[in-house]
Tab-separated table of C-alpha atoms in Angstrom:
chain	number	residue	atom	x	y	z
A	1404	MET	CA	-9.887	33.814	-0.296
A	1405	ALA	CA	-9.516	30.924	2.244
A	1406	LYS	CA	-8.269	28.219	0.296
A	1407	VAL	CA	-10.668	24.715	1.015
A	1408	ASP	CA	-8.663	21.643	2.823
A	1409	VAL	CA	-10.028	18.749	0.993
A	1410	ALA	CA	-8.966	16.396	3.564
A	1411	ASP	CA	-11.538	19.170	5.521
A	1412	GLN	CA	-14.455	18.228	3.116
A	1413	VAL	CA	-14.478	14.747	3.578
A	1414	LEU	CA	-14.494	14.335	7.522
A	1415	GLU	CA	-17.075	17.038	6.802
A	1416	PHE	CA	-18.903	14.412	4.192
A	1417	TYR	CA	-17.826	10.832	4.208
A	1418	SER	CA	-16.207	10.983	8.413
A	1419	GLU	CA	-18.694	7.063	8.917
A	1420	SER	CA	-17.705	5.821	5.618
A	1421	ILE	CA	-13.739	6.367	5.965
A	1422	PRO	CA	-11.630	2.842	4.775
A	1423	GLN	CA	-9.661	2.367	7.460
A	1424	HIS	CA	-7.133	0.586	5.231
A	1425	VAL	CA	-5.704	1.562	2.156
A	1426	GLY	CA	-3.911	-0.376	-0.802
A	1427	ILE	CA	-3.099	1.418	-3.427
A	1428	ILE	CA	-1.039	0.687	-6.676
A	1429	MET	CA	1.117	3.702	-7.783
A	1430	ASP	CA	1.084	3.240	-11.651
A	1431	GLY	CA	2.191	5.254	-14.590
A	1432	ASN	CA	5.496	7.323	-12.913
A	1433	GLY	CA	7.642	5.763	-15.861
A	1434	ARG	CA	5.046	6.779	-18.871
A	1435	TRP	CA	4.020	10.713	-16.818
A	1436	ALA	CA	8.078	11.611	-17.758
A	1437	GLN	CA	8.058	10.214	-20.700
A	1438	GLN	CA	4.550	12.392	-21.835
A	1439	LYS	CA	7.542	15.394	-20.720
A	1440	GLY	CA	10.323	13.850	-22.680
A	1441	MET	CA	12.292	12.866	-19.265
A	1442	PRO	CA	13.700	9.882	-18.275
A	1443	ARG	CA	11.601	7.002	-16.292
A	1444	VAL	CA	13.192	7.239	-13.476
A	1445	TYR	CA	11.865	10.835	-13.090
A	1446	GLY	CA	8.783	10.204	-12.988
A	1447	HIS	CA	9.474	7.792	-9.958
A	1448	LYS	CA	11.201	10.643	-8.085
A	1449	LYS	CA	7.697	12.390	-8.613
A	1450	GLY	CA	5.707	9.866	-7.565
A	1451	VAL	CA	7.963	10.410	-3.662
A	1452	ASP	CA	5.961	13.744	-3.441
A	1453	ALA	CA	2.848	11.965	-4.212
A	1454	VAL	CA	3.587	9.958	-1.241
A	1455	ARG	CA	4.667	12.453	1.063
A	1456	GLU	CA	0.859	14.327	0.280
A	1457	ALA	CA	-1.309	10.772	0.417
A	1458	VAL	CA	0.756	9.626	3.690
A	1459	LYS	CA	-0.572	13.032	4.833
A	1460	PHE	CA	-4.134	13.004	3.718
A	1461	SER	CA	-4.619	9.650	5.250
A	1462	ARG	CA	-3.244	11.216	8.542
A	1463	LYS	CA	-5.676	14.293	8.267
A	1464	VAL	CA	-8.497	11.905	7.233
A	1465	GLY	CA	-8.367	9.102	9.738
A	1466	ILE	CA	-7.298	6.258	7.380
A	1467	LYS	CA	-5.722	3.390	9.462
A	1468	SER	CA	-3.139	1.091	7.341
A	1469	LEU	CA	-2.466	2.881	4.092
A	1470	THR	CA	-0.576	0.511	1.767
A	1471	LEU	CA	1.617	1.881	-1.268
A	1472	PHE	CA	2.988	-0.771	-4.529
A	1473	ALA	CA	6.331	0.395	-4.357
A	1474	PHE	CA	8.081	-2.428	-5.810
A	1475	SER	CA	6.684	-6.008	-7.074
A	1476	SER	CA	8.745	-8.693	-7.594
A	1477	GLU	CA	8.024	-9.249	-10.951
A	1478	ASN	CA	9.791	-5.387	-11.447
A	1479	TRP	CA	13.451	-7.143	-11.319
A	1480	LYS	CA	12.524	-7.748	-15.044
A	1481	ARG	CA	12.492	-3.914	-15.877
A	1482	PRO	CA	15.620	-2.577	-17.559
A	1483	GLU	CA	18.732	-2.294	-16.034
A	1484	GLU	CA	19.354	1.387	-15.520
A	1485	GLU	CA	15.119	2.027	-13.901
A	1486	VAL	CA	15.572	-0.956	-11.531
A	1487	SER	CA	19.271	0.838	-10.363
A	1488	GLY	CA	17.465	4.153	-10.324
A	1489	LEU	CA	14.784	2.391	-8.297
A	1490	MET	CA	17.197	1.442	-5.772
A	1491	GLU	CA	19.075	3.845	-5.457
A	1492	LEU	CA	15.734	5.990	-4.944
A	1493	PHE	CA	14.998	3.889	-1.941
A	1494	MET	CA	18.099	3.752	-0.316
A	1495	LEU	CA	17.504	7.912	-0.490
A	1496	VAL	CA	13.814	8.456	0.936
A	1497	LEU	CA	14.892	5.346	3.359
A	1498	THR	CA	17.675	8.194	4.248
A	1499	ARG	CA	15.232	11.489	4.106
A	1500	GLU	CA	11.970	10.538	4.994
A	1501	VAL	CA	11.754	8.035	7.814
A	1502	LYS	CA	12.209	10.546	11.098
A	1503	THR	CA	9.873	13.185	9.415
A	1504	LEU	CA	7.795	10.028	9.342
A	1505	HIS	CA	8.575	9.299	13.500
A	1506	LYS	CA	7.603	12.745	14.005
A	1507	ASN	CA	4.273	12.741	12.966
A	1508	ASN	CA	3.619	9.511	14.772
A	1509	VAL	CA	3.494	7.146	11.763
A	1510	ARG	CA	4.859	3.395	11.759
A	1511	LEU	CA	6.437	2.655	8.740
A	1512	LYS	CA	6.369	-1.099	7.591
A	1513	ILE	CA	8.422	-2.260	4.958
A	1514	VAL	CA	6.530	-5.801	3.480
A	1515	GLY	CA	7.946	-7.922	1.156
A	1516	ASP	CA	10.877	-10.577	0.746
A	1517	LEU	CA	13.489	-8.134	1.787
A	1518	ASP	CA	16.290	-10.933	1.490
A	1519	GLY	CA	16.579	-9.820	-2.183
A	1520	PHE	CA	17.713	-6.033	-1.502
A	1521	SER	CA	21.534	-4.625	-1.029
A	1522	LYS	CA	22.774	-5.347	2.935
A	1523	SER	CA	22.979	-1.228	3.077
A	1524	ILE	CA	18.840	-0.824	2.078
A	1525	GLN	CA	18.374	-4.015	4.206
A	1526	ASP	CA	20.279	-2.234	6.921
A	1527	LYS	CA	18.372	1.322	7.250
A	1528	VAL	CA	15.306	-0.778	6.726
A	1529	ALA	CA	15.448	-2.308	10.470
A	1530	SER	CA	16.080	0.659	11.256
A	1531	ALA	CA	13.342	2.002	9.895
A	1532	HIS	CA	12.036	-0.833	11.709
A	1533	GLN	CA	12.882	-0.250	14.941
A	1534	LEU	CA	13.099	3.657	14.815
A	1535	THR	CA	9.089	4.124	14.240
A	1536	GLN	CA	8.064	0.858	15.834
A	1537	ASP	CA	6.163	2.069	18.758
A	1538	ASN	CA	4.205	4.861	16.550
A	1539	THR	CA	0.497	4.838	17.164
A	1540	GLY	CA	-0.382	6.912	14.395
A	1541	LEU	CA	-1.063	5.781	10.509
A	1542	ILE	CA	1.186	2.417	9.858
A	1543	LEU	CA	2.797	3.257	6.882
A	1544	ASN	CA	3.007	0.021	4.259
A	1545	VAL	CA	5.577	0.012	2.119
A	1546	ALA	CA	5.218	-3.430	-0.370
A	1547	ALA	CA	9.095	-3.847	-2.202
A	1548	ASN	CA	9.784	-7.320	-3.468
A	1549	TYR	CA	6.565	-8.334	-2.527
A	1550	GLY	CA	4.100	-10.104	-4.536
A	1551	GLY	CA	0.463	-11.685	-3.525
A	1552	ARG	CA	1.825	-14.833	-4.147
A	1553	TRP	CA	4.615	-14.807	-2.704
A	1554	ASP	CA	2.398	-12.944	0.123
A	1555	ILE	CA	0.796	-16.589	-0.054
A	1556	VAL	CA	3.099	-18.998	-0.235
A	1557	GLN	CA	5.243	-18.082	2.923
A	1558	ALA	CA	2.155	-18.074	4.545
A	1559	THR	CA	1.490	-21.654	4.072
A	1560	LYS	CA	5.274	-22.652	4.306
A	1561	VAL	CA	4.945	-21.586	8.022
A	1562	LEU	CA	1.605	-23.467	8.508
A	1563	ALA	CA	3.964	-26.778	7.066
A	1564	GLU	CA	6.768	-26.566	9.332
A	1565	LYS	CA	3.933	-26.160	12.273
A	1566	VAL	CA	1.935	-28.832	10.914
A	1567	LYS	CA	5.260	-30.954	10.695
A	1568	SER	CA	6.538	-30.459	14.212
A	1569	ASN	CA	3.109	-31.318	15.482
A	1570	GLU	CA	2.355	-27.842	16.661
A	1571	LEU	CA	-0.800	-27.613	14.685
A	1572	ASN	CA	-3.152	-29.764	13.557
A	1573	SER	CA	-4.160	-30.003	9.538
A	1574	ALA	CA	-7.835	-29.473	10.181
A	1575	ASP	CA	-7.301	-26.909	12.629
A	1576	ILE	CA	-6.427	-24.310	9.708
A	1577	THR	CA	-9.029	-22.017	9.264
A	1578	GLU	CA	-9.371	-18.560	7.246
A	1579	ASP	CA	-8.965	-16.598	10.376
A	1580	VAL	CA	-5.635	-19.559	11.099
A	1581	PHE	CA	-3.790	-18.525	7.897
A	1582	ASP	CA	-4.778	-15.379	8.395
A	1583	SER	CA	-2.383	-14.802	11.182
A	1584	PHE	CA	0.277	-16.270	9.433
A	1585	THR	CA	-0.191	-13.213	5.753
A	1586	SER	CA	1.664	-9.431	5.927
A	1587	PHE	CA	-1.113	-7.776	7.528
A	1588	SER	CA	-3.030	-10.121	10.117
A	1589	ASP	CA	-1.813	-7.398	12.813
A	1590	GLN	CA	-3.777	-4.471	10.601
A	1591	PRO	CA	-7.499	-4.029	9.302
A	1592	LEU	CA	-8.711	-5.780	6.566
A	1593	LEU	CA	-8.378	-4.487	3.004
A	1594	ASP	CA	-11.438	-2.092	2.666
A	1595	LEU	CA	-10.381	0.138	-1.098
A	1596	MET	CA	-7.834	-0.875	-2.939
A	1597	ILE	CA	-6.712	2.721	-5.957
A	1598	ARG	CA	-4.927	1.666	-8.667
A	1599	THR	CA	-3.434	5.100	-10.729
A	1600	GLY	CA	-2.491	5.243	-13.982
A	1601	GLY	CA	-5.556	3.720	-16.261
A	1602	GLU	CA	-4.631	-0.185	-16.125
A	1603	MET	CA	-7.617	-2.166	-14.748
A	1604	ARG	CA	-5.714	-4.544	-13.334
A	1605	ILE	CA	-4.541	-6.051	-9.932
A	1606	SER	CA	-1.065	-7.129	-10.285
A	1607	ASN	CA	-0.791	-9.840	-7.751
A	1608	PHE	CA	-1.016	-7.103	-5.114
A	1609	LEU	CA	-2.286	-8.222	-2.034
A	1610	LEU	CA	-4.266	-10.710	-2.887
A	1611	TRP	CA	-5.616	-12.445	-0.630
A	1612	GLN	CA	-6.168	-8.833	1.488
A	1613	ALA	CA	-8.701	-7.925	-1.507
A	1614	ALA	CA	-11.291	-10.497	-1.198
A	1615	TYR	CA	-13.720	-8.383	-0.251
A	1616	ALA	CA	-12.151	-4.948	-1.336
A	1617	GLU	CA	-13.762	-2.162	-3.612
A	1618	LEU	CA	-11.641	-1.465	-6.920
A	1619	TYR	CA	-11.001	2.075	-8.144
A	1620	PHE	CA	-9.704	2.675	-11.393
A	1621	THR	CA	-8.287	6.131	-11.694
A	1622	PRO	CA	-6.591	7.523	-15.303
A	1623	LEU	CA	-4.059	9.749	-13.432
A	1624	PHE	CA	-0.803	8.951	-12.971
A	1625	TRP	CA	0.693	8.299	-10.139
A	1626	PRO	CA	2.595	11.894	-9.894
A	1627	ASP	CA	-1.070	13.415	-10.731
A	1628	PHE	CA	-2.017	11.619	-7.129
A	1629	LYS	CA	-3.067	15.179	-5.709
A	1630	ASP	CA	-6.122	15.185	-2.600
A	1631	ILE	CA	-8.906	15.235	-4.366
A	1632	ALA	CA	-8.033	12.464	-6.503
A	1633	PHE	CA	-8.152	10.889	-3.397
A	1634	ALA	CA	-11.100	12.315	-2.053
A	1635	GLN	CA	-12.805	11.641	-5.159
A	1636	ALA	CA	-11.552	7.547	-4.569
A	1637	ILE	CA	-13.471	7.197	-1.022
A	1638	GLU	CA	-16.609	8.730	-2.306
A	1639	PHE	CA	-16.916	6.175	-4.460
A	1640	PHE	CA	-16.097	3.918	-1.538
A	1641	ALA	CA	-18.559	6.004	0.796
A	1642	GLY	CA	-21.491	5.420	-2.131
A	1643	THR	CA	-20.652	1.353	-2.705
A	1644	GLU	CA	-22.788	-1.467	-0.271
A	1645	ARG	CA	-20.615	-3.835	1.383
A	1646	ARG	CA	-22.575	-6.749	1.063
A	1647	PHE	CA	-19.885	-9.248	2.211
A	1648	GLY	CA	-22.044	-12.309	0.184
A	1649	LEU	CA	-24.979	-10.666	1.803
A	1650	THR	CA	-28.421	-9.568	-0.440
A	1651	GLY	CA	-28.937	-5.373	-0.713
A	1652	GLU	CA	-32.051	-6.083	1.878
A	1653	GLN	CA	-29.872	-8.356	4.390
A	1654	VAL	CA	-27.611	-5.374	4.905
A	1655	LYS	CA	-30.569	-2.842	5.100
A	1656	SER	CA	-31.893	-4.417	7.942
């Protein structure tokens, strides 16, 4: 019996409701590993496999932008051994995965305060950006040393400097102008935010971008988030009525 391709089923039933930009808080790697009697870093390594599947699935169903919360600005407070392991894993992924992403026409964008990383990681990030910058397929954003508040603050600083130098009048700062200085200004609006691991909060992820995003929470730990789970999130999204401040009657008319 032929194996059913979940992505094909999604396209068959929900082709008109595919979110253009999906953000995922990849939570539960450490707890997944602990349940198996393994160190937390082992869970993060298995989480890389789930990332590969999510990228492949996103490409198949036509998602334009996929943003993955890999390392928050608050994660530096975790045990030194775990942080060190995450940095090693980040370096390994940047070394091994970028050529495959490039081959598949994926544009990789590492988003966050990169000054917090070692020079070797910064160099790898710069090389990855340069290699994939002209690709026209899926945009894969990896949020690393990132926080939604950081994104808002850095945009505010740029605007403040422009007002100070008389390049911009403060009265001309609108939501659209402000948005143009945030980290995802060149991409579709965030449609769907997914959080794995059972927690029901957004943990300083894409605060500005999530204003009208649909929020989907699943108890599955990230290493267990397979194509079927992603398809269920899209099914949820397809079933929502996106009103953007309007009434249901206005949307229908």
